[in-house]
Short mmCIF file of C-alpha atoms in Angstrom, two decimals:
data_model
loop_
_atom_site.label_atom_id
_atom_site.label_comp_id
_atom_site.label_asym_id
_atom_site.label_seq_id
_atom_site.Cartn_x
_atom_site.Cartn_y
_atom_site.Cartn_z
CA MET A 1 0.00 0.00 0.00
CA GLN A 2 1.41 3.36 -1.05
CA ILE A 3 0.18 6.43 0.81
CA GLU A 4 0.30 9.92 -0.73
CA ALA A 5 -0.46 13.03 1.29
CA ASP A 6 -0.74 16.65 0.19
CA ILE A 7 -1.44 18.90 3.12
CA TYR A 8 -2.05 22.59 3.62
CA LEU A 9 -3.31 23.40 7.10
CA GLU A 10 -3.50 26.59 9.13
CA ARG A 11 -3.93 26.86 12.91
CA PRO A 12 -5.64 29.82 14.66
CA ASN A 13 -2.31 30.69 16.29
CA GLY A 14 -0.77 31.32 12.87
CA PHE A 15 1.15 28.07 12.57
CA SER A 16 0.73 26.33 9.20
CA ILE A 17 1.77 23.10 7.54
CA GLU A 18 2.48 22.77 3.83
CA ALA A 19 3.84 19.35 2.94
CA SER A 20 3.67 16.60 0.30
CA LEU A 21 4.72 13.09 1.21
CA LYS A 22 4.86 9.67 -0.47
CA ILE A 23 5.09 6.58 1.76
CA THR A 24 5.85 3.17 0.21
CA ASP A 25 5.73 -0.46 1.36
CA GLY A 26 8.57 -2.33 2.98
CA GLY A 27 10.54 0.43 4.65
CA VAL A 28 10.51 3.02 7.37
CA THR A 29 9.62 6.58 6.34
CA ALA A 30 10.76 8.93 9.12
CA LEU A 31 9.48 12.40 9.89
CA TYR A 32 12.29 14.19 11.70
CA GLY A 33 12.56 17.70 13.09
CA PRO A 34 12.40 19.80 16.25
CA SER A 35 9.40 19.87 18.53
CA GLY A 36 6.61 21.94 17.01
CA SER A 37 7.65 21.35 13.42
CA GLY A 38 4.38 19.60 12.50
CA LYS A 39 5.49 15.94 12.55
CA SER A 40 2.79 14.58 14.86
CA THR A 41 0.06 16.63 13.19
CA ILE A 42 0.93 15.15 9.77
CA LEU A 43 0.88 11.67 11.30
CA ARG A 44 -2.55 12.24 12.89
CA LEU A 45 -3.96 13.55 9.62
CA ILE A 46 -2.78 10.41 7.80
CA ALA A 47 -4.35 8.27 10.52
CA GLY A 48 -7.67 10.16 10.43
CA LEU A 49 -7.32 11.32 14.04
CA GLU A 50 -7.50 14.92 12.80
CA ARG A 51 -9.29 16.36 9.78
CA GLY A 52 -8.38 20.07 9.64
CA GLY A 53 -10.67 23.06 9.23
CA ASN A 54 -12.91 24.35 6.44
CA ASN A 55 -10.18 26.44 4.86
CA ASP A 56 -7.54 23.68 4.88
CA ARG A 57 -6.62 21.73 1.77
CA ILE A 58 -5.91 18.08 2.58
CA LYS A 59 -5.72 15.13 0.20
CA ILE A 60 -4.65 11.70 1.42
CA LYS A 61 -4.75 8.58 -0.75
CA ALA A 62 -3.90 4.95 -0.05
CA GLY A 63 -3.37 3.31 -3.41
CA ASP A 64 -6.52 4.11 -5.39
CA ASP A 65 -8.58 4.78 -2.24
CA VAL A 66 -9.15 8.41 -1.23
CA TRP A 67 -9.09 8.75 2.55
CA HIS A 68 -9.40 12.53 2.76
CA ASP A 69 -10.22 15.32 0.34
CA GLU A 70 -12.72 18.17 0.02
CA GLU A 71 -15.60 15.70 -0.44
CA ARG A 72 -14.65 12.61 1.54
CA PHE A 73 -13.30 11.70 4.97
CA VAL A 74 -12.73 8.01 5.82
CA PRO A 75 -12.80 7.50 9.60
CA VAL A 76 -9.77 6.05 11.35
CA HIS A 77 -11.30 2.57 11.99
CA ARG A 78 -11.82 2.05 8.25
CA ARG A 79 -8.30 3.00 7.17
CA GLY A 80 -6.52 -0.13 8.40
CA ILE A 81 -4.08 2.03 10.37
CA GLY A 82 -2.11 0.77 13.37
CA PHE A 83 -1.09 3.70 15.58
CA VAL A 84 1.66 3.35 18.21
CA PHE A 85 1.64 6.20 20.74
CA GLN A 86 4.37 7.40 23.10
CA GLN A 87 2.51 5.77 26.01
CA HIS A 88 1.52 2.13 25.63
CA GLN A 89 -2.15 1.43 24.96
CA LEU A 90 -2.58 -1.89 26.81
CA PHE A 91 -5.45 -3.10 29.00
CA PRO A 92 -4.03 -3.12 32.54
CA HIS A 93 -6.41 -5.89 33.75
CA LEU A 94 -5.12 -8.38 31.13
CA THR A 95 -1.82 -10.19 30.71
CA VAL A 96 0.34 -9.67 27.62
CA ARG A 97 -1.24 -12.76 26.09
CA GLY A 98 -4.72 -11.46 26.95
CA ASN A 99 -4.02 -8.18 25.19
CA LEU A 100 -2.79 -9.98 22.06
CA ASP A 101 -5.75 -12.36 22.04
CA TYR A 102 -8.08 -9.39 22.29
CA ALA A 103 -6.46 -7.76 19.27
CA ILE A 104 -6.92 -10.90 17.17
CA LYS A 105 -10.58 -11.24 18.14
CA ARG A 106 -11.27 -7.63 17.22
CA ARG A 107 -9.27 -7.35 14.01
CA HIS A 108 -11.13 -6.37 10.85
CA THR A 109 -8.76 -7.99 8.35
CA ASP A 110 -6.18 -10.75 8.50
CA ASN A 111 -2.77 -9.38 7.54
CA GLY A 112 -1.20 -12.82 7.88
CA ILE A 113 0.57 -12.14 11.18
CA ASP A 114 0.00 -14.56 14.06
CA ILE A 115 1.00 -14.49 17.72
CA ALA A 116 3.89 -16.96 17.23
CA GLN A 117 5.48 -14.79 14.55
CA ILE A 118 5.10 -11.53 16.43
CA SER A 119 6.32 -13.09 19.65
CA ASP A 120 9.46 -14.28 17.89
CA TRP A 121 10.14 -10.93 16.22
CA LEU A 122 9.62 -8.91 19.42
CA ALA A 123 10.89 -11.53 21.95
CA LEU A 124 7.64 -11.76 23.90
CA ASP A 125 7.58 -15.45 24.83
CA SER A 126 8.82 -14.86 28.36
CA LEU A 127 6.34 -12.00 28.90
CA MET A 128 3.10 -13.70 27.81
CA SER A 129 1.81 -14.53 31.29
CA LYS A 130 2.89 -11.29 32.91
CA PRO A 131 0.36 -8.65 34.03
CA ILE A 132 0.89 -5.29 32.36
CA GLN A 133 1.80 -3.65 35.69
CA GLN A 134 4.89 -5.90 35.95
CA LEU A 135 6.35 -4.88 32.60
CA SER A 136 9.21 -2.42 32.14
CA GLY A 137 8.64 0.55 29.84
CA GLY A 138 10.40 -1.12 26.97
CA GLU A 139 8.58 -4.44 27.47
CA ALA A 140 5.21 -2.69 27.59
CA GLN A 141 5.96 -0.81 24.39
CA ARG A 142 6.99 -4.03 22.59
CA ALA A 143 3.70 -5.64 23.71
CA SER A 144 1.78 -2.55 22.56
CA ILE A 145 3.40 -2.71 19.12
CA ALA A 146 2.54 -6.43 18.90
CA ARG A 147 -1.08 -5.71 19.71
CA VAL A 148 -1.24 -3.02 17.00
CA LEU A 149 0.17 -5.43 14.41
CA LEU A 150 -2.21 -8.26 15.37
CA SER A 151 -5.18 -5.90 14.94
CA GLY A 152 -4.88 -6.36 11.18
CA ALA A 153 -3.12 -3.06 10.41
CA ARG A 154 -2.05 -2.44 6.80
CA CYS A 155 0.13 0.52 7.75
CA ILE A 156 1.98 1.28 11.02
CA LEU A 157 2.26 4.84 12.30
CA MET A 158 4.57 5.49 15.25
CA ASP A 159 4.56 8.81 17.13
CA GLU A 160 7.65 9.07 19.34
CA PRO A 161 7.16 5.43 20.45
CA LEU A 162 10.36 5.47 22.53
CA GLY A 163 9.95 8.94 23.94
CA SER A 164 8.71 7.79 27.36
CA ILE A 165 11.39 5.22 28.09
CA ASP A 166 15.00 5.68 29.25
CA GLN A 167 18.12 5.52 27.10
CA MET A 168 19.02 1.92 28.04
CA ALA A 169 15.49 0.66 27.24
CA ARG A 170 15.54 2.61 23.97
CA ALA A 171 18.78 0.92 22.93
CA ARG A 172 17.30 -2.49 23.71
CA ILE A 173 14.08 -1.97 21.72
CA LEU A 174 15.53 -0.41 18.59
CA PRO A 175 16.85 -3.78 17.22
CA TYR A 176 13.37 -5.29 17.65
CA LEU A 177 11.79 -2.45 15.67
CA ASP A 178 14.41 -2.89 12.94
CA ARG A 179 13.80 -6.66 12.78
CA LEU A 180 10.06 -6.04 12.66
CA HIS A 181 10.00 -3.77 9.67
CA ARG A 182 12.40 -5.99 7.74
CA ASN A 183 10.02 -8.94 8.20
CA LEU A 184 6.90 -7.05 7.16
CA GLN A 185 6.11 -5.53 3.75
CA LEU A 186 4.04 -2.80 5.34
CA PRO A 187 4.43 0.99 5.23
CA PHE A 188 5.97 2.25 8.49
CA VAL A 189 5.91 5.94 9.35
CA TYR A 190 8.12 6.90 12.27
CA VAL A 191 8.04 10.28 14.01
CA SER A 192 10.93 11.31 16.25
CA HIS A 193 13.19 14.21 17.17
CA SER A 194 15.95 11.73 18.13
CA LEU A 195 18.67 11.65 15.47
CA GLU A 196 19.97 8.36 16.90
CA GLU A 197 16.57 6.63 16.32
CA ILE A 198 16.31 8.07 12.84
CA ASN A 199 19.85 6.89 11.97
CA TYR A 200 19.05 3.42 13.19
CA LEU A 201 15.67 2.83 11.55
CA ALA A 202 14.94 5.15 8.66
CA ASP A 203 15.01 4.17 5.00
CA GLN A 204 13.36 7.35 3.68
CA LEU A 205 13.48 10.65 5.50
CA TYR A 206 11.51 13.90 5.53
CA LEU A 207 13.22 16.70 7.41
CA LEU A 208 10.65 19.17 8.77
CA ASP A 209 10.95 22.62 10.28
CA GLU A 210 8.14 25.09 11.01
CA GLY A 211 5.61 23.03 9.05
CA ARG A 212 7.70 22.80 5.89
CA ILE A 213 9.73 20.00 4.36
CA LYS A 214 13.33 21.26 4.25
CA ALA A 215 14.71 18.11 2.58
CA SER A 216 13.66 14.59 1.65
CA GLY A 217 15.35 11.52 0.31
CA SER A 218 16.94 8.24 1.31
CA MET A 219 18.66 7.89 4.68
CA PHE A 220 21.94 7.42 2.89
CA GLU A 221 21.44 10.64 0.96
CA LEU A 222 20.46 12.75 3.90
CA GLY A 223 21.93 10.89 6.88
CA SER A 224 25.38 12.20 6.16
CA SER A 225 24.30 15.68 5.03
CA LEU A 226 25.20 18.92 6.74
CA GLU A 227 21.58 19.96 6.59
CA LEU A 228 20.45 17.10 8.83
CA ASN A 229 23.39 17.30 11.23
CA LEU A 230 23.83 21.05 11.71
CA GLY A 231 22.76 21.90 15.23
CA SER A 232 23.14 18.32 16.39
CA GLY A 233 26.29 19.08 18.39
CA GLU A 234 28.03 15.94 19.63
CA ASP A 235 25.27 13.77 18.07
CA ALA A 236 26.26 14.66 14.50
CA ALA A 237 27.09 11.47 12.62
CA ALA A 238 27.18 9.87 9.21
CA VAL A 239 25.30 6.69 8.27
CA ILE A 240 26.91 4.41 5.72
CA GLU A 241 26.23 0.94 4.35
CA CYS A 242 28.93 -1.76 4.31
CA VAL A 243 29.22 -5.42 3.38
CA LEU A 244 30.87 -7.89 5.75
CA ALA A 245 33.96 -9.02 3.86
CA GLY A 246 35.61 -11.41 6.32
CA HIS A 247 37.09 -11.95 9.77
CA GLU A 248 40.55 -11.69 11.31
CA THR A 249 40.10 -14.20 14.12
CA ASP A 250 43.64 -13.72 15.50
CA TYR A 251 42.78 -10.10 16.32
CA ASN A 252 39.06 -10.48 17.06
CA LEU A 253 38.26 -8.14 14.17
CA THR A 254 35.81 -8.12 11.27
CA GLN A 255 36.55 -6.50 7.91
CA LEU A 256 33.86 -4.43 6.26
CA GLU A 257 33.83 -3.54 2.55
CA PHE A 258 33.09 0.14 2.06
CA GLU A 259 33.28 1.85 -1.32
CA GLY A 260 36.34 -0.10 -2.45
CA THR A 261 38.17 0.16 0.85
CA ARG A 262 38.17 -1.79 4.15
CA LEU A 263 37.06 -0.82 7.61
CA PHE A 264 37.82 -2.84 10.76
CA VAL A 265 35.41 -3.33 13.66
CA THR A 266 35.28 -5.73 16.58
CA THR A 267 34.17 -9.20 15.58
CA ARG A 268 30.63 -9.60 14.21
CA HIS A 269 28.91 -12.97 13.92
CA GLN A 270 27.10 -12.36 10.65
CA LYS A 271 28.11 -14.26 7.54
CA PRO A 272 30.29 -12.78 4.78
CA GLY A 273 28.08 -10.86 2.41
CA SER A 274 25.80 -9.53 5.16
CA VAL A 275 24.83 -5.92 4.74
CA LEU A 276 25.52 -3.71 7.75
CA ARG A 277 24.38 -0.22 8.56
CA VAL A 278 27.09 1.76 10.29
CA ARG A 279 27.02 5.05 12.23
CA ILE A 280 30.24 7.08 12.38
CA PRO A 281 30.18 10.01 14.87
CA ALA A 282 31.64 13.17 13.37
CA ARG A 283 33.51 13.87 16.63
CA ASP A 284 35.49 10.64 16.07
CA VAL A 285 36.78 11.57 12.60
CA SER A 286 39.90 13.62 12.14
CA ILE A 287 41.49 14.85 8.91
CA VAL A 288 45.10 14.65 7.72
CA LEU A 289 46.52 15.85 4.43
CA SER A 290 48.70 12.78 3.82
CA PRO A 291 48.45 9.16 4.97
CA PRO A 292 50.09 8.75 8.37
CA GLU A 293 53.02 6.32 8.33
CA ARG A 294 52.69 5.00 11.89
CA THR A 295 49.38 5.29 13.75
CA SER A 296 47.32 3.15 16.11
CA ILE A 297 44.14 4.05 14.23
CA LEU A 298 43.21 1.17 11.92
CA ASN A 299 40.65 2.96 9.80
CA VAL A 300 42.37 5.59 7.66
CA ILE A 301 40.73 6.14 4.26
CA ARG A 302 41.24 8.49 1.35
CA THR A 303 38.38 10.96 0.86
CA THR A 304 37.47 14.15 -0.95
CA VAL A 305 36.23 17.32 0.75
CA GLU A 306 32.71 17.89 -0.62
CA GLU A 307 31.26 20.50 1.70
CA ILE A 308 32.35 22.68 4.65
CA GLU A 309 30.00 24.25 7.16
CA THR A 310 30.12 28.01 7.06
CA PRO A 311 32.21 29.00 10.10
CA SER A 312 30.42 30.84 12.89
CA ASP A 313 31.25 31.81 16.48
CA ASN A 314 31.23 28.13 17.47
CA PRO A 315 34.66 26.56 17.99
CA GLY A 316 34.01 23.74 15.54
CA VAL A 317 32.79 23.13 12.00
CA LEU A 318 31.46 20.08 10.17
CA VAL A 319 33.21 18.85 7.04
CA ARG A 320 31.46 16.47 4.63
CA LEU A 321 33.80 13.97 3.02
CA ALA A 322 32.97 11.86 -0.06
CA ILE A 323 34.06 8.24 -0.51
CA GLY A 324 32.60 6.86 -3.71
CA ARG A 325 28.82 7.32 -3.57
CA GLN A 326 28.75 7.63 0.24
CA HIS A 327 29.85 10.22 2.76
CA ILE A 328 31.21 10.64 6.25
CA LEU A 329 31.39 13.74 8.47
CA ALA A 330 34.26 15.18 10.48
CA ARG A 331 33.94 17.73 13.25
CA ILE A 332 37.08 19.75 13.50
CA THR A 333 37.98 23.09 15.12
CA ARG A 334 37.97 26.30 13.13
CA LYS A 335 41.69 26.60 13.90
CA SER A 336 42.31 23.17 12.29
CA LEU A 337 40.24 24.25 9.29
CA ASP A 338 42.47 27.28 8.79
CA LYS A 339 45.67 25.36 9.54
CA LEU A 340 44.90 22.65 7.00
CA GLY A 341 43.56 25.14 4.46
CA LEU A 342 40.74 22.78 3.46
CA LYS A 343 38.90 23.52 0.26
CA LYS A 344 36.10 21.84 -1.68
CA GLY A 345 37.44 19.15 -4.00
CA GLN A 346 40.62 18.64 -2.00
CA SER A 347 41.88 15.07 -1.48
CA VAL A 348 42.50 14.28 2.20
CA TYR A 349 42.61 11.30 4.58
CA ALA A 350 40.05 10.60 7.26
CA GLN A 351 41.11 8.88 10.49
CA ILE A 352 38.10 7.14 12.04
CA LYS A 353 38.47 6.43 15.75
CA SER A 354 35.18 4.63 16.39
CA ILE A 355 32.47 2.92 14.38
CA ALA A 356 29.05 2.00 15.77
CA LEU A 357 27.21 -0.82 14.05
CA LEU A 358 23.51 -0.15 13.92
CA SER A 359 21.00 -2.49 12.35
CA ASP A 360 22.36 -5.51 10.57
CA TYR A 361 20.68 -7.90 8.18
CA GLU A 362 21.60 -10.32 5.43
CA ASP A 363 21.39 -9.08 1.89
#
């Protein structure tokens, strides 16, 4: 199911949204931006939880079906939407299994998902007999997502689903969400103002600010852009895609193939040929003009300066470096920028001190 949305909406307080989006099957479309940029409102319009005012122009289609235009409004229960909120929506008087059974009994259509599958994907077996009050925040949110999927949803909308749980719980649940969307050919729309979550999950990205789409494209096009990372401070990072090339068992290292070069990370257990998504923090990338002869840093690669942040009063600047069709970012001081005399098109070497593997899956 492909969803298309063209939205023009005005609020009495003067805030407006003007946005066009296209959401396709089999991937995560992320809406990212600061609080108040219109992300959640767009999501609620797609779901049918809001319909706008008389002067608004809203058109939302799912395939050939019109959900919302000047003549028609399909209510939320007829759209086949599964909505995951920031707070879990579970019945407190039932166990996890009771909540899932309830969803199956009430579902309008069979999307082919059963309890055994969803329990495997979200690791719910050990939680089935637990009352909801005994679940941690992350466990409750996993159960809530399972119930939404078992309701027969044809499209999953998530509005800051990890916003109410702590950092450790968030890190534990992200791999489950990644596994989930890779097993289901359903449209997923994910709203967040967390760059880490977006880096981990998104396939397509819409960058919003003040009700407007500033940029859109694939995660690999935008994930390493200055536009997405400016203002992110220490969280600025590039997202790249690598292929597992082999292992160096003597050193407990794994080799990754990246745009004709090799990167080394601590041992991974995936098979050669597995595709890995990698996050490289900009603060952990330094730039040298010639390859160092003796260094403890294993990952030193030749790159080309593609873009430099316009210097401001801040001590540092972001530099975007091209390697083949992909990019990494380096955060350096303004003094280093002047000292190295960096210019667009210049050939330099990037020293990468740390690499964080995000989602991983077999090609």
